[in-house]
Short mmCIF file of C-alpha atoms in Angstrom, two decimals:
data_model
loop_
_atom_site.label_atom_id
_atom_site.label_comp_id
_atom_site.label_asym_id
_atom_site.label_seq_id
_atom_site.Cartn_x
_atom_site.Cartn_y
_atom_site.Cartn_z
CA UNK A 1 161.77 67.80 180.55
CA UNK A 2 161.44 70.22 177.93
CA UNK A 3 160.87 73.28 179.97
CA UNK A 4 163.97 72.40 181.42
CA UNK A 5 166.31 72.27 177.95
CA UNK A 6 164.33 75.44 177.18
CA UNK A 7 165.26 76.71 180.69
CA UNK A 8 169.15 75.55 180.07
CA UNK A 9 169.21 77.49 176.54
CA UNK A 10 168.25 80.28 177.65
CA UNK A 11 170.76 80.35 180.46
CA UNK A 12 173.72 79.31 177.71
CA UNK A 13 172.62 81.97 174.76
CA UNK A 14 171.41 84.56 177.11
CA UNK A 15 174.63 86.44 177.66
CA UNK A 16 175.59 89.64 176.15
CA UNK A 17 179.06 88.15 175.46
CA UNK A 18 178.21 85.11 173.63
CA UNK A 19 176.08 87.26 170.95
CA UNK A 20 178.57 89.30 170.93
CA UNK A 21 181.14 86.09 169.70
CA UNK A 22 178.32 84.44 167.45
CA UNK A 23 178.13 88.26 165.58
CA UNK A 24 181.55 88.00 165.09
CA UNK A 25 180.86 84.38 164.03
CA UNK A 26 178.67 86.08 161.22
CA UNK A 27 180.78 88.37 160.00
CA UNK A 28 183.71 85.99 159.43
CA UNK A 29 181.55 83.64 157.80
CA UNK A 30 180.71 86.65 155.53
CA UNK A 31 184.25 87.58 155.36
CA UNK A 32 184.84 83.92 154.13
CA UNK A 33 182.43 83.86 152.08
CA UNK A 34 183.27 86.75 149.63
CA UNK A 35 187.32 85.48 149.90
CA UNK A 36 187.04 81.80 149.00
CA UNK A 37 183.37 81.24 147.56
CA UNK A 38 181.69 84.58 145.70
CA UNK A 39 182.86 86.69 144.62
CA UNK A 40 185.92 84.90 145.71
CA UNK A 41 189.57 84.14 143.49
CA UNK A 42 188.65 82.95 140.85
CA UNK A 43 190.48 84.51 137.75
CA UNK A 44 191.04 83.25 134.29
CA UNK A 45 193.36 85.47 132.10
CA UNK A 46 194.61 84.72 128.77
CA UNK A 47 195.72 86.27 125.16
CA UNK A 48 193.16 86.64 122.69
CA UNK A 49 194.16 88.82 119.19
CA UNK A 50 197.39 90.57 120.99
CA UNK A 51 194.91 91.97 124.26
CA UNK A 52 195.05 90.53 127.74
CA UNK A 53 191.68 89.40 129.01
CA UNK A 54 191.63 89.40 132.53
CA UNK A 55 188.25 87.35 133.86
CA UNK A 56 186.86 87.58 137.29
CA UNK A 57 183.86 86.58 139.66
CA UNK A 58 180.86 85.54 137.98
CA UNK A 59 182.78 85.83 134.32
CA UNK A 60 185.64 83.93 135.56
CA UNK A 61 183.84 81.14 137.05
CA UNK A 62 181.68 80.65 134.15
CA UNK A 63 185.00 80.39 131.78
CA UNK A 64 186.74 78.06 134.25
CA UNK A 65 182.99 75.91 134.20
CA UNK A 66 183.86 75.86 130.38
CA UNK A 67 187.59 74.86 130.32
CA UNK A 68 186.92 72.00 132.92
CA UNK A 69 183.81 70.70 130.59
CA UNK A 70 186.33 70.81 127.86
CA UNK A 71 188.79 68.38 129.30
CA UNK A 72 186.48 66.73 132.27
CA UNK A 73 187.45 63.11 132.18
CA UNK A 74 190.88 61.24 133.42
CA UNK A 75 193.80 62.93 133.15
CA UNK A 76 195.97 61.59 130.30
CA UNK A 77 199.65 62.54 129.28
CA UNK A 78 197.80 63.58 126.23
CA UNK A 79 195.14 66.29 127.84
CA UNK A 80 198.18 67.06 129.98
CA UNK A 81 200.02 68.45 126.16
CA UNK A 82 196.73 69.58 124.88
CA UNK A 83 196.29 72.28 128.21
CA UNK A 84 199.89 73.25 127.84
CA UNK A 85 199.52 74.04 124.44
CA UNK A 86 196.38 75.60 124.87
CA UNK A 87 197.42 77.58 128.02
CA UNK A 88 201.07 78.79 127.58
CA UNK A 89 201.00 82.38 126.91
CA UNK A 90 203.86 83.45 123.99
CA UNK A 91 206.79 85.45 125.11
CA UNK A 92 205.87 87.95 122.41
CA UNK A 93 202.46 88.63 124.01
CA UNK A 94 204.05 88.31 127.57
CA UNK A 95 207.04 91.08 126.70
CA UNK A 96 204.53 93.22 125.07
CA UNK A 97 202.30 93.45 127.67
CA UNK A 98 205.47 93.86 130.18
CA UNK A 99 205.14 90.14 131.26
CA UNK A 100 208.26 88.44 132.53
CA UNK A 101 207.91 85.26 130.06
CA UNK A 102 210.63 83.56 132.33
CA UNK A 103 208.48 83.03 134.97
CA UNK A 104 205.20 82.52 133.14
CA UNK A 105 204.09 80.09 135.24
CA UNK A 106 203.89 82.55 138.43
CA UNK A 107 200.73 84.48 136.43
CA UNK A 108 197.62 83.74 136.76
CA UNK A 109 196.14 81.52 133.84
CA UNK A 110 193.22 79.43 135.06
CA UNK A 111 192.01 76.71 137.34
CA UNK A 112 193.26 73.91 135.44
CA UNK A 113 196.87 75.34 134.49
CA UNK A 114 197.43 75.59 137.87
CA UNK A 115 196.09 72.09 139.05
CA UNK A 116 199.10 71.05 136.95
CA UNK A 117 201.98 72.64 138.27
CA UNK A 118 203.65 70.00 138.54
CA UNK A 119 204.54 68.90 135.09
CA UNK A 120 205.62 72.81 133.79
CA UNK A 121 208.82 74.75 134.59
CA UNK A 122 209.00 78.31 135.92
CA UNK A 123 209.01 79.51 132.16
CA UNK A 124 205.77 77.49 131.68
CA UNK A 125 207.56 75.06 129.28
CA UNK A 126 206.50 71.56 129.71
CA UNK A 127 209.29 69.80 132.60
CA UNK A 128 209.19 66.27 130.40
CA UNK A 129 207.14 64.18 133.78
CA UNK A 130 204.28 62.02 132.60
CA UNK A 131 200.99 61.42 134.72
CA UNK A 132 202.64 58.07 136.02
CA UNK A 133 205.62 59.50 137.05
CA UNK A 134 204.14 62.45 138.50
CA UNK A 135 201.38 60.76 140.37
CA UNK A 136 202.12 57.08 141.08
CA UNK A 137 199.61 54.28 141.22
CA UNK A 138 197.03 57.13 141.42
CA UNK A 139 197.57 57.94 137.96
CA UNK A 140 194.63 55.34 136.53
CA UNK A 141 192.38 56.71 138.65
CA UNK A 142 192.77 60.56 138.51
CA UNK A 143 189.80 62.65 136.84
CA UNK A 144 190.19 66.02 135.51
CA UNK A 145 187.16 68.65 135.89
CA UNK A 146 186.12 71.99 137.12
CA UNK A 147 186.57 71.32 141.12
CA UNK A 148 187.84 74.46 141.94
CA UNK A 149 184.35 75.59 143.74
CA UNK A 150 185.04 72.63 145.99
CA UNK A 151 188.53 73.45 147.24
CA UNK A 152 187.34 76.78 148.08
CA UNK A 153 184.15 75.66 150.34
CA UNK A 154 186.16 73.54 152.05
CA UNK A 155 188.00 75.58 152.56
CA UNK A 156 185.73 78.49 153.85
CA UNK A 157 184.04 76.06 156.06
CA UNK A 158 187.76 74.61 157.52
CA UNK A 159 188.35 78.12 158.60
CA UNK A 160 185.11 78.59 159.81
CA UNK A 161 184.87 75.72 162.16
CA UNK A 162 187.97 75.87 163.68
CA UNK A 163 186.28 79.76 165.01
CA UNK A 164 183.33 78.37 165.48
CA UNK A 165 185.27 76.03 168.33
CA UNK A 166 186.48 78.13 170.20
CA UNK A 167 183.21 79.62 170.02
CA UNK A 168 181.83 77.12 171.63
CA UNK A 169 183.90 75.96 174.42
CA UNK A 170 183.40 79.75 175.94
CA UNK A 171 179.61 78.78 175.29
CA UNK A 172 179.45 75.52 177.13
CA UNK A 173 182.50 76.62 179.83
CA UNK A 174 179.73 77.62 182.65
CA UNK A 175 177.25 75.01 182.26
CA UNK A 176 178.06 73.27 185.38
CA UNK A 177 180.80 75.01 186.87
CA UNK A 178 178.86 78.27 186.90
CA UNK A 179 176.53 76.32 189.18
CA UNK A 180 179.54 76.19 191.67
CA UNK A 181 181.01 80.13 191.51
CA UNK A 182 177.46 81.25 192.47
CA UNK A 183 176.49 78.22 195.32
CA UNK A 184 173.59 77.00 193.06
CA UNK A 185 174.21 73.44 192.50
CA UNK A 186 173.55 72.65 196.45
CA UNK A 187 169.85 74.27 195.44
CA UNK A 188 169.53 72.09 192.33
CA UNK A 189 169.98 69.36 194.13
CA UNK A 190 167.65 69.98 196.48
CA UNK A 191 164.82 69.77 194.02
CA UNK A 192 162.74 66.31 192.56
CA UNK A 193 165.04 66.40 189.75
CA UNK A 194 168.24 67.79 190.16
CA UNK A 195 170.61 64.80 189.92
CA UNK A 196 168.76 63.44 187.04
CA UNK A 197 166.38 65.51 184.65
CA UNK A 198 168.24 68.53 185.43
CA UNK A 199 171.69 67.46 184.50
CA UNK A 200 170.39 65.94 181.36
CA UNK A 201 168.92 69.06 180.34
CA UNK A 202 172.05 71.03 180.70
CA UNK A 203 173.87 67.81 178.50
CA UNK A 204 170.96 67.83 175.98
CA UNK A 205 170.85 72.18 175.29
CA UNK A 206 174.89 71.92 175.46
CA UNK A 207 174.66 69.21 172.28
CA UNK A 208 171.69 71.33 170.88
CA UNK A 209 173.72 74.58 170.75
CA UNK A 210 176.90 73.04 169.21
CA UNK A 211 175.22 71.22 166.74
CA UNK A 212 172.80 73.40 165.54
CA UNK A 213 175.82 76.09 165.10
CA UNK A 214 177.78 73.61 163.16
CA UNK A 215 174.78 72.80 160.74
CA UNK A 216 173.89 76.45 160.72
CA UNK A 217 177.92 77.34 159.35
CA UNK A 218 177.80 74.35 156.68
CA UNK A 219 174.31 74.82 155.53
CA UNK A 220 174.60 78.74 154.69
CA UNK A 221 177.75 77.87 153.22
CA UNK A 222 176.34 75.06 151.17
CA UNK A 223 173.30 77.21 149.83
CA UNK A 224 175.60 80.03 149.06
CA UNK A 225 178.26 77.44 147.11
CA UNK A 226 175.29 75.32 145.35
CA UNK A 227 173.91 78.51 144.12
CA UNK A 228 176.71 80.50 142.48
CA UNK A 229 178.54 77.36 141.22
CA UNK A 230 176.40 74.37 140.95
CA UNK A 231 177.23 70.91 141.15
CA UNK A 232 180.01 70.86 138.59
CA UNK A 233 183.23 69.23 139.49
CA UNK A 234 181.79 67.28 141.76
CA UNK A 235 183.35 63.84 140.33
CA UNK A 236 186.86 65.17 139.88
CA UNK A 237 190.05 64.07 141.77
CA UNK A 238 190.68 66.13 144.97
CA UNK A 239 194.44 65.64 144.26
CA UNK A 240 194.08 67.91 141.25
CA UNK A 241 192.63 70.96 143.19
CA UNK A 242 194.04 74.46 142.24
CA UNK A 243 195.23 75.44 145.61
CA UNK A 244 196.94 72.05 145.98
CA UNK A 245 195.53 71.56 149.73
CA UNK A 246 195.06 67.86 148.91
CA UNK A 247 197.80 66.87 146.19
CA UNK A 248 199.09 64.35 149.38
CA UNK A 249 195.71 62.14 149.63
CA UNK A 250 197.24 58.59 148.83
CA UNK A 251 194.38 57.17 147.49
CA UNK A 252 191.35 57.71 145.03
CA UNK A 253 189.17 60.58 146.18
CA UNK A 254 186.76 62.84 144.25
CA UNK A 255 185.28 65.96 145.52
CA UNK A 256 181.90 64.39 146.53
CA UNK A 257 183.61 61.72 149.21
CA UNK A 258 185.90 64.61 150.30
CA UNK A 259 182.56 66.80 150.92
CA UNK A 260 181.08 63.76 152.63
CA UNK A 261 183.80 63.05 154.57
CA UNK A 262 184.40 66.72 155.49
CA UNK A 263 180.46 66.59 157.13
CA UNK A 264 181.28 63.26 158.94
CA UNK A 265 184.66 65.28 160.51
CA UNK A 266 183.31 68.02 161.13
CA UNK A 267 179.93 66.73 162.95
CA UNK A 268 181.73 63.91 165.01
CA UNK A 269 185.00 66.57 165.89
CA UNK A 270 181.57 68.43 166.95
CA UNK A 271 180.27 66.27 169.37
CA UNK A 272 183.78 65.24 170.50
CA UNK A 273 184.40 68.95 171.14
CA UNK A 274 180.90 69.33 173.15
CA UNK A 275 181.44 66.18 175.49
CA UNK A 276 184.89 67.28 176.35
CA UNK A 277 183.55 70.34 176.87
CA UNK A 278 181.12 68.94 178.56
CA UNK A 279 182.96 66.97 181.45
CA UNK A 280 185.44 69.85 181.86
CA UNK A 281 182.72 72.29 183.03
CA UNK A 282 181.35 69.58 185.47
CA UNK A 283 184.96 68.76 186.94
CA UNK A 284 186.29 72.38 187.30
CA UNK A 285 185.96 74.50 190.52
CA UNK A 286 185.27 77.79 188.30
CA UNK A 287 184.09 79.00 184.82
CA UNK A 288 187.55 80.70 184.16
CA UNK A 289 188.96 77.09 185.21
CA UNK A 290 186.60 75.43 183.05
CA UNK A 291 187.09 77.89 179.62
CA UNK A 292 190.78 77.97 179.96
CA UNK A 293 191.33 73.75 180.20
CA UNK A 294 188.35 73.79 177.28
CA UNK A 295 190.08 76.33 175.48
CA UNK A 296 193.68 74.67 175.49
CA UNK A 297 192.68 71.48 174.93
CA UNK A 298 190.75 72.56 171.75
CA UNK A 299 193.73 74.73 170.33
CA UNK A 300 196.52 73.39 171.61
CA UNK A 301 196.55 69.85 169.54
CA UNK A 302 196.99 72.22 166.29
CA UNK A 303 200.23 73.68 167.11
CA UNK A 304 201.61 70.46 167.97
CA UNK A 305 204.38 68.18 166.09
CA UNK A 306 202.90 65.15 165.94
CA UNK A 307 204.73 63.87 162.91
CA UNK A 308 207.87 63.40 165.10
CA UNK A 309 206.04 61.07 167.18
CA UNK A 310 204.81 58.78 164.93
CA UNK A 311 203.24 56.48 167.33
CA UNK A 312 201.40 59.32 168.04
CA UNK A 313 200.75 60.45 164.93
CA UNK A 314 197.35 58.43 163.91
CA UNK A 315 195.23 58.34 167.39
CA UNK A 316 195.93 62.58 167.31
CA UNK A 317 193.81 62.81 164.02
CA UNK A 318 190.78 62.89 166.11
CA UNK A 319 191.93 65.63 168.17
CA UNK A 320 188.19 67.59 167.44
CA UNK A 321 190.74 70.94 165.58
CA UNK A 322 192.95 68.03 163.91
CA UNK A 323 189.49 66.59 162.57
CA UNK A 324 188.11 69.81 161.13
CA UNK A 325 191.16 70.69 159.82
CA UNK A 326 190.84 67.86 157.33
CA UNK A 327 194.28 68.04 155.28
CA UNK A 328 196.01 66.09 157.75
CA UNK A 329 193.66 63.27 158.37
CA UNK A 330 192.64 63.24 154.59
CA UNK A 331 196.37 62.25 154.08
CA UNK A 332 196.64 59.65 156.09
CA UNK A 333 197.26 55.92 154.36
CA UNK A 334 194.26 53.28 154.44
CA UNK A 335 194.73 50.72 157.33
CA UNK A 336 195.38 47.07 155.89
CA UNK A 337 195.23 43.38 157.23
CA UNK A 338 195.57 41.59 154.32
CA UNK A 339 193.00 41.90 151.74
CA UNK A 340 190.96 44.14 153.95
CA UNK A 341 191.32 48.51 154.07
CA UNK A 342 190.06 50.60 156.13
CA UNK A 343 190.12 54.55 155.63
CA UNK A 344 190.74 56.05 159.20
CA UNK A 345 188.07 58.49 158.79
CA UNK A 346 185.46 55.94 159.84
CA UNK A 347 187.28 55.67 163.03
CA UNK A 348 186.09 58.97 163.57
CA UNK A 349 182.16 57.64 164.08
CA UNK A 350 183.65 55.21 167.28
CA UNK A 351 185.94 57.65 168.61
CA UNK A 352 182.82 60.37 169.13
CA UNK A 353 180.27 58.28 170.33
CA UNK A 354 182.88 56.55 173.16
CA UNK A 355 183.85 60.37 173.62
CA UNK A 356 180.43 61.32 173.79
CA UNK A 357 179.53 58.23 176.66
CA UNK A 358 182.39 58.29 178.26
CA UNK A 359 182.11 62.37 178.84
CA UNK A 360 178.57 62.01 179.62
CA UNK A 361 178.44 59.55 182.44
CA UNK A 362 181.58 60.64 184.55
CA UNK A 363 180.02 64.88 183.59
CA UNK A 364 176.81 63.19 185.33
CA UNK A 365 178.92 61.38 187.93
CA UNK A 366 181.04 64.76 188.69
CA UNK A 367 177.91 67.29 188.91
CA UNK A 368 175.95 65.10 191.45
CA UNK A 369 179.06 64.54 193.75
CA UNK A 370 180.02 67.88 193.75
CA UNK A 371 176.30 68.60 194.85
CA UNK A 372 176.61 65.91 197.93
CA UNK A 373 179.98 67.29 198.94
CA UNK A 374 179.01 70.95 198.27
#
């Protein structure tokens, strides 16, 4: 059985254009890299003795590392005064330095001035909102720290992904249907195992390649994140991010669960993605057939408004680009009957493996009728 994965690997990796598409894989993940993670955005600029000092990269992060230390902990209206005060740059320093002080708060300052936009006016000049009023019944619950780091990988990896799809499903188009374009599979199934051992092989590399691509993305990521900026921030609020990519999360969520959720999204949208992929290579007459249905039905579900069809709405968040996309899903309420709530996200762990079954058998079913009738 294992000479025959080997066999199917070979025959999915062993084209000139698929190396040519995980190179360019590479590259963007390099590209992505050095925008969102190192030597990435980060900036920290402030007045000190009349001179702007203008931080970036490695200096920046390390002064952001220090300002989130400074005020880790839950976000009071008090810490909320205290990083105004600090923060606000003085119209005399602005004008000298041919700042426009009236819109103060469209300069860079730091992390943490940013992640509270929302309680400053365009001058920078505090907009009289307290933490309760500004966040709700999340306001108990919100934690302050140096998260930035976080946003940014998830980012990176978000943008990744949704490349590394399409990726795939030109990867995975030919597995069967290339069989039919060149008159193979009536060979196949003329040999001891071509119904059985040889279709799982083709199932078992197609998961293998996927997967392994999707751990390779996260983990190169991971090592590159975990070594420039640590662990810090780790236990502060998503909601509180610099970007603001997950201000809308309804409920309490620190950066750990969102990485841990991320990996859970992205590795079932993964094998959701592959099954799919999967049966539509073993139903379609041709490999163009077979990439094009793959293709659409991968990107497609992005463009889509499925906020206007709200009964719609939740069962589309495990569309496999709606999944690694994250924001969306992320910001979807908990489900409750009663006492009990259920995050959606674990809904994600049933929907894959029924995908994955369901895909499976009738790709199975399709391949070895096609071979009777071929």
């Amino acid at each position: 059985m294992w000479e025959l994965i080997k066999y199917e690997l070979q025959k999915l990796m062993k084209k000139k254009l698929v190396w040519a598409f995980i190179v360019g894989m590479a590259l963007m993940q390099i590209a992505m890299t050095c925008e969102w993670i190192y030597p990435g955005p980060e900036v920290v600029q402030y007045f000190q003795d009349g001179s702007l000092v203008a931080l970036e990269g490695k200096d920046a992060i390390r002064a952001a590392k220090a300002i989130g230390k400074k005020y880790e902990g839950p976000l009071t209206d008090g810490k909320v005064q205290a990083i105004l005060a600090e923060y606000t740059m003085s119209d005399e320093d602005m004008t000298e330095h041919s700042l426009d002080p009236s819109i103060e708060s469209y300069y860079s300052h730091n992390f943490l001035y940013s992640a509270l936009n929302q309680f400053y006016t365009a001058d920078g000049s505090w907009n009289g909102m307290t933490v309760q009023e500004v966040y709700g019944e999340l306001a108990p619950d919100l934690t302050l720290g140096y998260g930035s780091g976080w946003e940014r990988l998830l980012f990176a990896v978000v943008n990744t992904l949704l490349s590394l799809g399409c990726v795939v499903t030109i990867i995975l188009a030919p597995l069967f249907s290339e069989e039919y374009t060149k008159r193979t599979d009536a060979l196949i199934l003329t040999g001891a195992y071509g119904k059985t051992k040889c279709a799982w092989a083709k199932i078992i590399a197609s998961f293998t390649v996927s997967m392994s691509l999707t751990a390779l993305v996260i983990l190169l990521f991971g090592a590159v994140f975990l070594f420039h900026y640590g662990t810090d921030g780790w236990n502060a609020s998503i909601q509180l991010g610099q970007i603001s990519a997950f201000t809308a999360v309804p409920y309490p969520m620190t950066y750990g669960q969102g990485i841990l959720y991320a990996l859970l999204l992205w590795f079932t949208a993964g094998l959701t993605l592959t099954a799919v992929a999967i049966l539509i290579s073993a139903v379609a007459k041709s490999t163009f057939t077979s990439l094009v249905i793959s293709f659409a039905l991968f990107v497609v579900p992005m463009f889509l408004p499925w906020r206007k069809w709200r009964f719609l709405n939740l069962p589309a968040q495990f569309f496999p680009v709606r999944q690694i996309q994250l924001a969306d899903i992320f910001t979807c309420p908990l489900l409750e009957a009663g006492a009990f709530q259920l995050n959606i996200i674990w809904l994600s762990i049933p929907v894959a493996l029924a995908a994955t079954l369901i895909c499976v058998f009738y790709a199975r079913r399709a391949f070895a009728r096609h071979q009777v009738m071929g």
